[in-house]
Coordinates of C-alpha atoms in Angstrom, one line a residue:
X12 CA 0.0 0.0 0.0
X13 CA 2.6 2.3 0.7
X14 CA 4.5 1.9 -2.3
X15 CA 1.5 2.3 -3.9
X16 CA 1.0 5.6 -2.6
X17 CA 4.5 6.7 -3.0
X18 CA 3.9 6.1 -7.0
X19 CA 0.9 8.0 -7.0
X20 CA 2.8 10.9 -5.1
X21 CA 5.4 10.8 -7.7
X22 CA 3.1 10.7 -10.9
X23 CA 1.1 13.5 -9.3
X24 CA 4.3 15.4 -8.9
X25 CA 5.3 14.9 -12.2
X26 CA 2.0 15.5 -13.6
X27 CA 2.5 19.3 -12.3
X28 CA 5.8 19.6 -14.1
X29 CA 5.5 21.5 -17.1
X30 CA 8.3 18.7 -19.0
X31 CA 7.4 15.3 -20.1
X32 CA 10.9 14.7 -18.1
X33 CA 9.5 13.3 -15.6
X34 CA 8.5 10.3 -17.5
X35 CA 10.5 7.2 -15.7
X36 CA 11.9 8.6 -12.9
X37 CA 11.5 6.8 -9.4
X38 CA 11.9 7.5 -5.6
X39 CA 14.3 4.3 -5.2
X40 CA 14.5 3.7 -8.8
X41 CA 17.9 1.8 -8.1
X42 CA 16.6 -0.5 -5.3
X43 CA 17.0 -3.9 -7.4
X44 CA 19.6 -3.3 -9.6
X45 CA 22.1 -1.8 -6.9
X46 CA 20.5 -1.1 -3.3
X47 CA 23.4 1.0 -1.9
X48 CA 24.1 3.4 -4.3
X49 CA 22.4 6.1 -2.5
X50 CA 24.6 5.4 0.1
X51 CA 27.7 5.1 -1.7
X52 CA 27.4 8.8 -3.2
X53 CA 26.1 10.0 0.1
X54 CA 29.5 8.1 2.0
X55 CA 31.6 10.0 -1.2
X56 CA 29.9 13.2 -0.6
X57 CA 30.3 13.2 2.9
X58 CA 34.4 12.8 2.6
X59 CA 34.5 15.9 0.2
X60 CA 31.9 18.4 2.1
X61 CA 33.4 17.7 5.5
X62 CA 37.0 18.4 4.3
X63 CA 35.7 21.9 2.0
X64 CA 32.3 23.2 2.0
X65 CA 32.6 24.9 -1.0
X66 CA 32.8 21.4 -2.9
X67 CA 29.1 20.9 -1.3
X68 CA 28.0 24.6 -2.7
X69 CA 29.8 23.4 -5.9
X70 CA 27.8 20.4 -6.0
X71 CA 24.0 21.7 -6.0
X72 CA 25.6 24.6 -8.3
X73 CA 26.7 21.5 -10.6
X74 CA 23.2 20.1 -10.4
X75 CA 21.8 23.4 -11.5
X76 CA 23.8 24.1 -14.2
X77 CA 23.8 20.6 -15.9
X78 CA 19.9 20.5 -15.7
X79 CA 19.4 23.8 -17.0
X80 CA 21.4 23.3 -20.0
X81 CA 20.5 20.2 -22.4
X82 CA 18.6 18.7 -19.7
X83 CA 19.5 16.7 -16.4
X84 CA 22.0 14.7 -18.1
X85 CA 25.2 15.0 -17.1
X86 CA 26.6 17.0 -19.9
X87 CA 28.1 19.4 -17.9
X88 CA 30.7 16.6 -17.1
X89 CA 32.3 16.0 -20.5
X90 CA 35.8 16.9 -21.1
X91 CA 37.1 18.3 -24.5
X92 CA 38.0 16.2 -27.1
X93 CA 39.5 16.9 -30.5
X94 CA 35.7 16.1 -31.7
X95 CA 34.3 18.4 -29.3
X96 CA 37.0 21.2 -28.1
X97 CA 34.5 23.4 -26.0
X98 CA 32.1 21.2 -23.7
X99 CA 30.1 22.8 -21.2
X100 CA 32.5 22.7 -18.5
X101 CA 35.1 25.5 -20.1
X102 CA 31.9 27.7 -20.8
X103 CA 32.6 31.0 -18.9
X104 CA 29.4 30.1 -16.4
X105 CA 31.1 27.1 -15.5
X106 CA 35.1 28.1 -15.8
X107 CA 36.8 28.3 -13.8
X108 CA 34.2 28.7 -11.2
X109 CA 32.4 25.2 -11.8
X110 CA 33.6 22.8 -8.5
X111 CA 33.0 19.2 -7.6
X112 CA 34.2 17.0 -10.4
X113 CA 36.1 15.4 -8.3
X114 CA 33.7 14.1 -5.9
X115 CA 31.3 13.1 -8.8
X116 CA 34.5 11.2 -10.0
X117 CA 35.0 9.1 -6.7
X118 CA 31.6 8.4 -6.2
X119 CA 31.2 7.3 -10.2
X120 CA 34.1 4.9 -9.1
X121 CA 32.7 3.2 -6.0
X122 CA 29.2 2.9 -7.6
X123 CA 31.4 1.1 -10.8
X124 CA 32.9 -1.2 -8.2
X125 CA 29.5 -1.9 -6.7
X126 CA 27.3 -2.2 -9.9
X127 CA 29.5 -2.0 -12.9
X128 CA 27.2 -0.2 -15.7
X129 CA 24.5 0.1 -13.9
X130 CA 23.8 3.7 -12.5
X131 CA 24.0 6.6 -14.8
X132 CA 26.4 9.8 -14.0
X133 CA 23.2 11.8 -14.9
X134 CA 21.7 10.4 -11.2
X135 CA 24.9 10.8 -9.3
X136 CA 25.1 14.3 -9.6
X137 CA 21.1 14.8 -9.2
X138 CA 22.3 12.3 -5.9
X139 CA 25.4 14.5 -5.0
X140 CA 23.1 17.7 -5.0
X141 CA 20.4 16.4 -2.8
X142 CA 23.1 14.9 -0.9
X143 CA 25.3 18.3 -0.6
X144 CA 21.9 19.9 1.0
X145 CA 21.7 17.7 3.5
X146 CA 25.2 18.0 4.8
X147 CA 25.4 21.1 4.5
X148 CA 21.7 22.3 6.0
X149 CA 23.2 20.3 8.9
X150 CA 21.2 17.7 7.8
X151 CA 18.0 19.2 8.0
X152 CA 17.0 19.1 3.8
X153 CA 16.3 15.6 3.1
X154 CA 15.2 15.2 -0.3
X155 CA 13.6 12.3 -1.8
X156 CA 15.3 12.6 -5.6
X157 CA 13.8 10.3 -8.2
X158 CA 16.4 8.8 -10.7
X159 CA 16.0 7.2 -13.7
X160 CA 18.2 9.9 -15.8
X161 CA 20.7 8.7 -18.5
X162 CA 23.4 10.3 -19.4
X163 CA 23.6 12.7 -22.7
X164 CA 26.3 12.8 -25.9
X165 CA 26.0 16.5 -26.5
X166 CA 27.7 19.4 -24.6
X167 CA 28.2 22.8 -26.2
X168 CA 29.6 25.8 -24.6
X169 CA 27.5 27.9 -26.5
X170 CA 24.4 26.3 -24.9
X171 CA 25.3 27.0 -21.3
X172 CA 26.3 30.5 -22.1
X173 CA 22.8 30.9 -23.4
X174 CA 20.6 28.8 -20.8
X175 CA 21.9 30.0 -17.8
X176 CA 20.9 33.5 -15.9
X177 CA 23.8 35.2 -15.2
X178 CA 24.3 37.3 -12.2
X179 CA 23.5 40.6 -14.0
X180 CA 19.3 39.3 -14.8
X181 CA 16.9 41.8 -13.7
X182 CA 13.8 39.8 -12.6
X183 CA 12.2 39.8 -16.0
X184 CA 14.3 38.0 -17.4
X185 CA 15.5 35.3 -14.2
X186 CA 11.6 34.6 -14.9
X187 CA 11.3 34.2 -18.2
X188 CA 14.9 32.0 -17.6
X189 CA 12.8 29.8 -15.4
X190 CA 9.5 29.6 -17.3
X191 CA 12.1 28.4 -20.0
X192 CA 12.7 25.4 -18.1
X193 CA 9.1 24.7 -16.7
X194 CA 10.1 26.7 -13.5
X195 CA 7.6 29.1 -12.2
X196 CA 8.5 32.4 -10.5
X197 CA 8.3 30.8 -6.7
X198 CA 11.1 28.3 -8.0
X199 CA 13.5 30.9 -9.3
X200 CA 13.0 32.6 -5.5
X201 CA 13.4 29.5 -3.5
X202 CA 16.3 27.8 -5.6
X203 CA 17.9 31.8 -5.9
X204 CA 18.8 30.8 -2.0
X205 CA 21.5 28.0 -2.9
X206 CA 23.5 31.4 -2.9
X207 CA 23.5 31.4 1.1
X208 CA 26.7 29.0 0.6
X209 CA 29.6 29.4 -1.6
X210 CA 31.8 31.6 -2.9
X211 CA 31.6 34.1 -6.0
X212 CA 34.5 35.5 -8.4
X213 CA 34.5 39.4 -8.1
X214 CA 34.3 39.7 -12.0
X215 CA 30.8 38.4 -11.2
X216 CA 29.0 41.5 -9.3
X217 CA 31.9 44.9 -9.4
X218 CA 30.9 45.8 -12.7
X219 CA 27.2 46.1 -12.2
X220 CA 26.8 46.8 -8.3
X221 CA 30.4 48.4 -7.0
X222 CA 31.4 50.4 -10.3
X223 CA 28.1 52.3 -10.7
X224 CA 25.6 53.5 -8.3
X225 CA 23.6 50.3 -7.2
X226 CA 21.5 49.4 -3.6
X227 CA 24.1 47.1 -2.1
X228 CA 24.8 48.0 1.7
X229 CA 27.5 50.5 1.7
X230 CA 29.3 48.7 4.6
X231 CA 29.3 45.7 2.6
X232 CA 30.2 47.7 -0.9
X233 CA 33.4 48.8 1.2
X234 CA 34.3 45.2 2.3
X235 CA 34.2 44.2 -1.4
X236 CA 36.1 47.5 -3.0
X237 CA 38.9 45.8 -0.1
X238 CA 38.6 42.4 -1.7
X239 CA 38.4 42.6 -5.5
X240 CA 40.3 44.6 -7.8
X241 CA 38.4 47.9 -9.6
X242 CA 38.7 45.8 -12.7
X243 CA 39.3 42.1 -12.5
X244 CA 41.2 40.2 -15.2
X245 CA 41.6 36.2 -15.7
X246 CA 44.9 36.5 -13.9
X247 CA 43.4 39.0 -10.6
X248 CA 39.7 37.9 -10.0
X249 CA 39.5 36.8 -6.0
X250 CA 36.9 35.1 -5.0
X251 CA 34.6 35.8 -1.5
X252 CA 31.6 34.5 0.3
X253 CA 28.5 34.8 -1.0
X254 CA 26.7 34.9 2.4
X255 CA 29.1 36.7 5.1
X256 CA 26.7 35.8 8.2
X257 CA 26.5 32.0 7.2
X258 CA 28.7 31.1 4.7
X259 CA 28.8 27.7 5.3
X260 CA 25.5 26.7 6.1
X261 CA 22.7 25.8 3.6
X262 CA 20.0 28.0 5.4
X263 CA 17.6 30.7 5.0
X264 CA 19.8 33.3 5.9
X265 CA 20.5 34.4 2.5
X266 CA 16.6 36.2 2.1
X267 CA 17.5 38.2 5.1
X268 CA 20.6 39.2 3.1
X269 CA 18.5 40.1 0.7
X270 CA 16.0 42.5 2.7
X271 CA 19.7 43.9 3.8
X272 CA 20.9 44.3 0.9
X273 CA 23.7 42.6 1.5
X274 CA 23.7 40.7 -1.7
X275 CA 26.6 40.6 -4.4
X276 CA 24.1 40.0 -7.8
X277 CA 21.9 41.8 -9.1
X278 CA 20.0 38.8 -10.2
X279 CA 19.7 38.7 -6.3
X280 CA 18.6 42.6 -5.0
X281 CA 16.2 41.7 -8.1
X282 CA 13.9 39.8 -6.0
X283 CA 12.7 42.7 -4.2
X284 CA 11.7 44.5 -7.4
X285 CA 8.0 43.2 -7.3
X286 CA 6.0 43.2 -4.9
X287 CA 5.2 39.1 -5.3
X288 CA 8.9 38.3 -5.3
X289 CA 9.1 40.5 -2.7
X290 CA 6.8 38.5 -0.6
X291 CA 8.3 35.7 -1.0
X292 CA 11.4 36.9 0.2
X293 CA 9.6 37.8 3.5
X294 CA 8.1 34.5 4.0
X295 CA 11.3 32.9 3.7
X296 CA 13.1 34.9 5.7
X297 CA 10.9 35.5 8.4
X298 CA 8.7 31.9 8.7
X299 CA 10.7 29.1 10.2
X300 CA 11.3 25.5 8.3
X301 CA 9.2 27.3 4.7
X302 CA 12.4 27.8 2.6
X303 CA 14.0 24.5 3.7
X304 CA 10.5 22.9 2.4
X305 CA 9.9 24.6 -0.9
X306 CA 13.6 24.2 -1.7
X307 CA 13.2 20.1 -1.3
X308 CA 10.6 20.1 -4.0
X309 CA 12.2 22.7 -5.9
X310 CA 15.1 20.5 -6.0
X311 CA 13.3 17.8 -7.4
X312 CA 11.3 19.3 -9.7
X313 CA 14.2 21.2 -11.6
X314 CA 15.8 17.4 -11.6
X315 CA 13.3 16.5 -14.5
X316 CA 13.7 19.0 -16.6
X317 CA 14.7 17.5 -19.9
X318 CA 15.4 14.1 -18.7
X319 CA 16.8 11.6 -21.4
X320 CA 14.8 8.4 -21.8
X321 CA 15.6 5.7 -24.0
X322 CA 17.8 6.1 -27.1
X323 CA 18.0 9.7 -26.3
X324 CA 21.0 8.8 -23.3
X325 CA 23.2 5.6 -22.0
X326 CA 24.9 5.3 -19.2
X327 CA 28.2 6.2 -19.2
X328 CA 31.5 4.1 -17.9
X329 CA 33.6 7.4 -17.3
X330 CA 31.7 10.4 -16.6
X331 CA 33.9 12.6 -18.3
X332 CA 33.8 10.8 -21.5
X333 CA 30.9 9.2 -24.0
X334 CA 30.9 5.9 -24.2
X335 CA 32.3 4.2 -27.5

């Protein structure tokens, strides 16, 4: 019976998403054909959050960006070849700012060990997300994340350069970004609070909030003008937290930043430039355990967009490589 139920709970929830991506995914979708993989990422995940916390922010950043660009699918993990030169990964949303390969890499190589060609890279990062939140929420966001992904062949830099919302989005377009991707407004806001962990390149935020007149706190503008250069280059771009109150802690204090205008994007001070957006910064800031909820089923629900099926994907041996 309770399975059951849990199948209904899941075609319900994917009957809401805007995608026909959801279309094989499963709570447990692993269970017969190799029972403790969940655990096995989660064991990998642990080893690399515990040791740098910014490999956990990297992580649910990686999730992010591979789903929003060709689809939950793992492209974002393909090195160049002399075939394909520019992947994802050296696209200048992803490098050299993208982290976490690594840990997708060791926990690609215990599941091999486990269940040789069994579990697609495509679920290990959508696992090494889920699993990053937890960890780093002090393991208070515990998602249930359906698999059932494959892995993709394509990855173009062009692509992510012109899928993702970069930090300079007024709220027009961070929604329209969203809608692109079967996201509505409410999961841009919630999933916008990933950035209460992590750290940001200055190149990201001085030309559009510390060079020209902007609403970023002044006391925090003069911290920044301390850290980054007046002009960053490839070879001086410093990097600082994106949440100074928290910065290592997956938790709602990034909307309070927000209210505070202590915020380095203006994709970020654009949430308070409606007055529904606006709202839902209150809520989240202000109403105990709501961000940590919505950000569970946001999680999830951005996990099917575009998932392969079928002949579209295969699971790959090496993550970094199509198979041949």
């Amino acid at each position: 019976m309770a399975s059951a139920s849990l199948k209904l709970s899941i075609a319900l929830t994917c009957a809401l998403l805007l995608s026909s991506a959801c279309h094989g995914l499963e709570v447990g979708y692993y269970k017969k054909s190799c029972p403790r993989v969940e655990a096995i990422v989660r064991n990998e995940v642990k080893k690399f959050v515990y040791k740098d916390a910014g490999i956990g922010a990297g992580l649910i950043r990686m999730f992010f960006h591979d789903c929003f660009v060709e689809g939950c699918d793992a492209s974002v993990l393909l090195d160049p070849t002399p075939a394909n030169p520019q992947p994802e990964k050296l696209s200048p949303p992803n490098f050299p700012s993208l982290r976490g390969f690594e840990a997708i890499d060791a926990a690609k190589d215990a599941v091999e060990k486990a269940c040789p060609g069994l579990v697609s890279c495509a679920d290990i990062v959508a696992f090494a997300g889920r699993d990053a939140a937890y960890f780093l929420s002090r393991m208070t966001v515990k998602i249930n994340m359906p698999a059932g992904r494959l892995d993709g062949r394509i990855s173009n830099f062009t692509e992510a350069l012109s899928n993702l919302p970069p930090p300079f989005f007024n709220i027009t377009q961070l929604i329209a970004s969203f809608a692109a991707k079967g996201l509505d407004t409410e999961d841009m806001v919630v999933l916008s609070g990933a950035h209460t962990i992590g750290v940001s390149h200055c190149s990201s935020f001085v030309s559009d909030r510390l060079a020209v007149p902007s609403d970023i706190n002044a006391a925090l503008a003069g911290i920044l003008r301390r850290q980054c250069p007046a002009n960053p280059t490839p070879a001086n771009d410093p990097t600082v937290h994106q949440d100074v109150v928290t910065p290592n802690a997956l938790d709602n204090q990034y909307y309070k930043n927000v209210l505070a205008h202590k915020v380095l994007f203006t994709s970020d001070a654009a949430l308070l430039t409606t007055p529904a957006t606006t709202q839902m910064v209150l809520d989240n800031a202000n109403i105990r355990g709501m961000w940590e909820g919505k950000f569970k089923k946001a999680m999830v629900k951005m996990g099917a967009i575009g998932v392969k099926t079928g002949n579209q994907g295969e699971i790959r041996r090496n993550c970094r490589v199509v198979n041949h």
